[in-house]
Amino acid sequence: MQSWPRTRKNDEQKYGWHWLTQKWFEDPAGNEQEFTTYSRPGSSSVAVIALTPEHNVVIARQFRPGPEKVLEEIPGGAVDDGEDLEAAAIRELHEETGYSPAHIEYLGEVCTDAYTNDRSHFYLATGCVQNAEPHPDDGEFIDVVTISIDELFANARNVKMSDVGAVLLAYEKLTQIQKEM
């Protein structure tokens, strides 16, 4: 199958701090199809699986309006225009949790949803220490906690977090760290 050709220019609308983008394509039968997508084309987000020196995972516990419950999220957020991905990951980790990493490595990129334009980039940070108070953005309310790697795996399997792709990308490294403990 080939990509469908675009039939019109995108229409982007901002709602609060979110964007909706209308897109039109010609399907293989020659019909025009309209889709509502989330975020602006070319936008990126980052999230970090952050491990303390004791190999506990730093979690940003937050209420999420979609599932209408508190999730145990890995810290992350939007990449600012012109911002380096790794710098954004370190910034988001520090803003949301007050933790800074000794080392950070890129895990990969994931398309989290068929109707989002955002590309999610994930990192694994080790040697993370809390050296400041969290400074979340306005409207963010976060409880910072630490959990075990096993609890992170369970959260990914049991609808207790949204960035499950990060856990998949880090799985081999995390299981290796567990073996070395």
mmCIF file of C-alpha atoms in Angstrom:
data_model
loop_
_atom_site.group_PDB
_atom_site.id
_atom_site.type_symbol
_atom_site.label_atom_id
_atom_site.label_comp_id
_atom_site.label_asym_id
_atom_site.label_seq_id
_atom_site.Cartn_x
_atom_site.Cartn_y
_atom_site.Cartn_z
ATOM 1 C CA MET A 1 0.000 0.000 0.000
ATOM 2 C CA GLN A 2 1.196 3.522 -0.741
ATOM 3 C CA SER A 3 0.616 6.722 1.196
ATOM 4 C CA TRP A 4 -2.532 8.565 0.195
ATOM 5 C CA PRO A 5 -2.077 11.879 -1.620
ATOM 6 C CA ARG A 6 -3.102 15.029 0.212
ATOM 7 C CA THR A 7 -6.042 16.823 -1.445
ATOM 8 C CA ARG A 8 -6.123 20.058 0.598
ATOM 9 C CA LYS A 9 -3.949 22.149 2.845
ATOM 10 C CA ASN A 10 -4.150 21.303 6.582
ATOM 11 C CA ASP A 11 -6.431 23.394 8.779
ATOM 12 C CA GLU A 12 -4.945 23.878 12.260
ATOM 13 C CA GLN A 13 -6.947 25.178 15.241
ATOM 14 C CA LYS A 14 -5.735 25.772 18.789
ATOM 15 C CA TYR A 15 -7.986 24.788 21.713
ATOM 16 C CA GLY A 16 -6.450 25.862 25.004
ATOM 17 C CA TRP A 17 -2.914 24.504 24.790
ATOM 18 C CA HIS A 18 -3.872 21.688 22.390
ATOM 19 C CA TRP A 19 -4.009 21.729 18.615
ATOM 20 C CA LEU A 20 -6.401 19.911 16.301
ATOM 21 C CA THR A 21 -5.387 19.519 12.669
ATOM 22 C CA GLN A 22 -7.834 18.667 9.891
ATOM 23 C CA LYS A 23 -6.281 16.703 7.011
ATOM 24 C CA TRP A 24 -7.786 15.593 3.689
ATOM 25 C CA PHE A 25 -6.539 12.690 1.553
ATOM 26 C CA GLU A 26 -7.598 10.772 -1.532
ATOM 27 C CA ASP A 27 -8.165 7.104 -0.661
ATOM 28 C CA PRO A 28 -7.356 4.245 -3.095
ATOM 29 C CA ALA A 29 -10.952 4.294 -4.406
ATOM 30 C CA GLY A 30 -10.582 7.961 -5.421
ATOM 31 C CA ASN A 31 -12.732 9.350 -2.585
ATOM 32 C CA GLU A 32 -11.682 12.276 -0.425
ATOM 33 C CA GLN A 33 -11.468 11.422 3.272
ATOM 34 C CA GLU A 34 -11.222 13.926 6.110
ATOM 35 C CA PHE A 35 -9.410 13.198 9.381
ATOM 36 C CA THR A 36 -9.108 15.128 12.622
ATOM 37 C CA THR A 37 -5.644 14.663 14.072
ATOM 38 C CA TYR A 38 -4.115 15.863 17.326
ATOM 39 C CA SER A 39 -1.126 18.189 17.649
ATOM 40 C CA ARG A 40 0.555 20.152 14.921
ATOM 41 C CA PRO A 41 2.424 18.344 12.162
ATOM 42 C CA GLY A 42 6.088 18.118 13.098
ATOM 43 C CA SER A 43 5.533 18.418 16.853
ATOM 44 C CA SER A 44 7.520 16.265 19.256
ATOM 45 C CA SER A 45 7.305 15.197 22.860
ATOM 46 C CA VAL A 46 9.808 13.531 25.165
ATOM 47 C CA ALA A 47 9.535 11.310 28.217
ATOM 48 C CA VAL A 48 12.139 9.811 30.506
ATOM 49 C CA ILE A 49 12.417 6.560 32.404
ATOM 50 C CA ALA A 50 14.517 7.998 35.232
ATOM 51 C CA LEU A 51 16.363 5.665 37.596
ATOM 52 C CA THR A 52 17.814 6.678 40.947
ATOM 53 C CA PRO A 53 21.245 5.316 41.996
ATOM 54 C CA GLU A 54 19.269 2.575 43.831
ATOM 55 C CA HIS A 55 17.532 1.720 40.514
ATOM 56 C CA ASN A 56 14.110 2.984 41.569
ATOM 57 C CA VAL A 57 11.990 4.627 38.860
ATOM 58 C CA VAL A 58 11.018 8.281 39.311
ATOM 59 C CA ILE A 59 7.293 8.681 38.635
ATOM 60 C CA ALA A 60 5.097 11.747 38.143
ATOM 61 C CA ARG A 61 1.739 10.691 39.567
ATOM 62 C CA GLN A 62 -0.971 12.791 37.864
ATOM 63 C CA PHE A 63 -4.698 12.904 37.194
ATOM 64 C CA ARG A 64 -5.380 12.315 33.486
ATOM 65 C CA PRO A 65 -8.680 13.573 32.024
ATOM 66 C CA GLY A 66 -8.898 11.032 29.181
ATOM 67 C CA PRO A 67 -9.069 7.896 31.338
ATOM 68 C CA GLU A 68 -10.407 9.981 34.262
ATOM 69 C CA LYS A 69 -7.979 8.547 36.780
ATOM 70 C CA VAL A 70 -4.573 9.062 38.348
ATOM 71 C CA LEU A 71 -1.749 7.519 36.307
ATOM 72 C CA GLU A 72 1.850 6.810 37.267
ATOM 73 C CA GLU A 73 3.565 8.591 34.397
ATOM 74 C CA ILE A 74 7.180 8.830 33.450
ATOM 75 C CA PRO A 75 8.146 12.515 33.407
ATOM 76 C CA GLY A 76 7.882 14.250 30.067
ATOM 77 C CA GLY A 77 6.215 16.819 27.896
ATOM 78 C CA ALA A 78 6.376 18.912 24.756
ATOM 79 C CA VAL A 79 9.561 19.878 22.991
ATOM 80 C CA ASP A 80 9.761 23.643 22.537
ATOM 81 C CA ASP A 81 10.367 25.066 19.055
ATOM 82 C CA GLY A 82 14.077 24.767 18.237
ATOM 83 C CA GLU A 83 14.836 22.801 21.408
ATOM 84 C CA ASP A 84 17.149 19.782 21.299
ATOM 85 C CA LEU A 85 15.330 16.529 22.179
ATOM 86 C CA GLU A 86 17.775 15.493 24.897
ATOM 87 C CA ALA A 87 17.754 18.979 26.428
ATOM 88 C CA ALA A 88 13.941 18.866 26.448
ATOM 89 C CA ALA A 89 13.989 15.465 28.184
ATOM 90 C CA ILE A 90 16.363 16.725 30.887
ATOM 91 C CA ARG A 91 14.321 19.931 31.292
ATOM 92 C CA GLU A 92 10.999 18.077 31.622
ATOM 93 C CA LEU A 93 12.475 15.601 34.129
ATOM 94 C CA HIS A 94 13.823 18.453 36.241
ATOM 95 C CA GLU A 95 10.704 20.646 35.993
ATOM 96 C CA GLU A 96 8.265 17.879 36.897
ATOM 97 C CA THR A 97 10.315 16.048 39.538
ATOM 98 C CA GLY A 98 13.343 18.107 40.599
ATOM 99 C CA TYR A 99 15.600 15.195 39.543
ATOM 100 C CA SER A 100 18.715 15.515 37.355
ATOM 101 C CA PRO A 101 20.452 12.566 35.648
ATOM 102 C CA ALA A 102 24.109 11.544 35.779
ATOM 103 C CA HIS A 103 23.669 9.892 32.353
ATOM 104 C CA ILE A 104 20.927 9.905 29.725
ATOM 105 C CA GLU A 105 20.544 7.832 26.571
ATOM 106 C CA TYR A 106 18.093 7.890 23.693
ATOM 107 C CA LEU A 107 15.823 4.841 23.444
ATOM 108 C CA GLY A 108 13.866 5.656 20.287
ATOM 109 C CA GLU A 109 10.801 7.207 18.716
ATOM 110 C CA VAL A 110 7.230 5.943 18.821
ATOM 111 C CA CYS A 111 4.010 6.910 17.048
ATOM 112 C CA THR A 112 1.655 6.550 19.988
ATOM 113 C CA ASP A 113 -1.622 6.912 18.117
ATOM 114 C CA ALA A 114 -2.818 6.671 14.516
ATOM 115 C CA TYR A 115 -4.445 10.110 14.832
ATOM 116 C CA THR A 116 -1.657 12.158 16.366
ATOM 117 C CA ASN A 117 0.956 14.200 14.537
ATOM 118 C CA ASP A 118 3.240 14.166 17.577
ATOM 119 C CA ARG A 119 6.349 11.996 17.599
ATOM 120 C CA SER A 120 7.199 10.688 21.062
ATOM 121 C CA HIS A 121 10.897 10.334 21.875
ATOM 122 C CA PHE A 122 11.953 8.292 24.884
ATOM 123 C CA TYR A 123 15.056 8.344 27.054
ATOM 124 C CA LEU A 124 16.561 6.261 29.845
ATOM 125 C CA ALA A 125 18.261 8.341 32.530
ATOM 126 C CA THR A 126 20.409 6.789 35.248
ATOM 127 C CA GLY A 127 21.954 8.080 38.447
ATOM 128 C CA CYS A 128 19.086 10.521 38.921
ATOM 129 C CA VAL A 129 19.174 12.572 42.112
ATOM 130 C CA GLN A 130 16.659 15.103 43.348
ATOM 131 C CA ASN A 131 18.541 18.390 43.634
ATOM 132 C CA ALA A 132 15.626 20.834 43.456
ATOM 133 C CA GLU A 133 11.948 21.176 44.162
ATOM 134 C CA PRO A 134 9.672 20.311 41.229
ATOM 135 C CA HIS A 135 8.416 23.278 39.187
ATOM 136 C CA PRO A 136 5.572 21.931 37.046
ATOM 137 C CA ASP A 137 3.825 24.120 34.499
ATOM 138 C CA ASP A 138 0.693 26.041 35.455
ATOM 139 C CA GLY A 139 -2.213 23.619 35.657
ATOM 140 C CA GLU A 140 0.043 20.600 36.311
ATOM 141 C CA PHE A 141 -0.384 18.921 39.681
ATOM 142 C CA ILE A 142 2.159 16.177 40.281
ATOM 143 C CA ASP A 143 3.067 13.889 43.160
ATOM 144 C CA VAL A 144 6.644 12.668 42.709
ATOM 145 C CA VAL A 145 7.204 9.107 43.891
ATOM 146 C CA THR A 146 9.624 6.287 43.177
ATOM 147 C CA ILE A 147 8.665 2.722 42.325
ATOM 148 C CA SER A 148 10.540 -0.468 41.485
ATOM 149 C CA ILE A 149 11.302 -1.563 37.940
ATOM 150 C CA ASP A 150 8.870 -4.466 38.468
ATOM 151 C CA GLU A 151 6.144 -1.947 39.401
ATOM 152 C CA LEU A 152 6.915 0.008 36.209
ATOM 153 C CA PHE A 153 6.442 -3.194 34.173
ATOM 154 C CA ALA A 154 3.166 -3.881 35.994
ATOM 155 C CA ASN A 155 1.974 -0.298 35.336
ATOM 156 C CA ALA A 156 2.639 -0.775 31.618
ATOM 157 C CA ARG A 157 0.607 -3.994 31.580
ATOM 158 C CA ASN A 158 -2.267 -2.737 33.735
ATOM 159 C CA VAL A 159 -3.341 0.638 32.272
ATOM 160 C CA LYS A 160 -1.582 2.635 34.975
ATOM 161 C CA MET A 161 0.528 4.764 32.619
ATOM 162 C CA SER A 162 0.314 6.250 29.145
ATOM 163 C CA ASP A 163 3.864 5.941 27.768
ATOM 164 C CA VAL A 164 3.938 2.151 27.480
ATOM 165 C CA GLY A 165 6.137 2.416 24.362
ATOM 166 C CA ALA A 166 8.975 3.711 26.534
ATOM 167 C CA VAL A 167 8.848 0.564 28.650
ATOM 168 C CA LEU A 168 9.007 -1.613 25.547
ATOM 169 C CA LEU A 169 12.002 0.325 24.212
ATOM 170 C CA ALA A 170 13.807 0.117 27.583
ATOM 171 C CA TYR A 171 12.779 -3.444 28.487
ATOM 172 C CA GLU A 172 16.067 -5.199 27.725
ATOM 173 C CA LYS A 173 18.156 -2.527 29.467
ATOM 174 C CA LEU A 174 15.858 -2.519 32.511
ATOM 175 C CA THR A 175 15.885 -6.314 32.828
ATOM 176 C CA GLN A 176 19.699 -6.243 32.572
ATOM 177 C CA ILE A 177 19.844 -3.651 35.365
ATOM 178 C CA GLN A 178 17.596 -5.895 37.496
ATOM 179 C CA LYS A 179 19.945 -8.869 36.955
ATOM 180 C CA GLU A 180 22.898 -6.784 38.109
ATOM 181 C CA MET A 181 21.142 -5.676 41.342
#
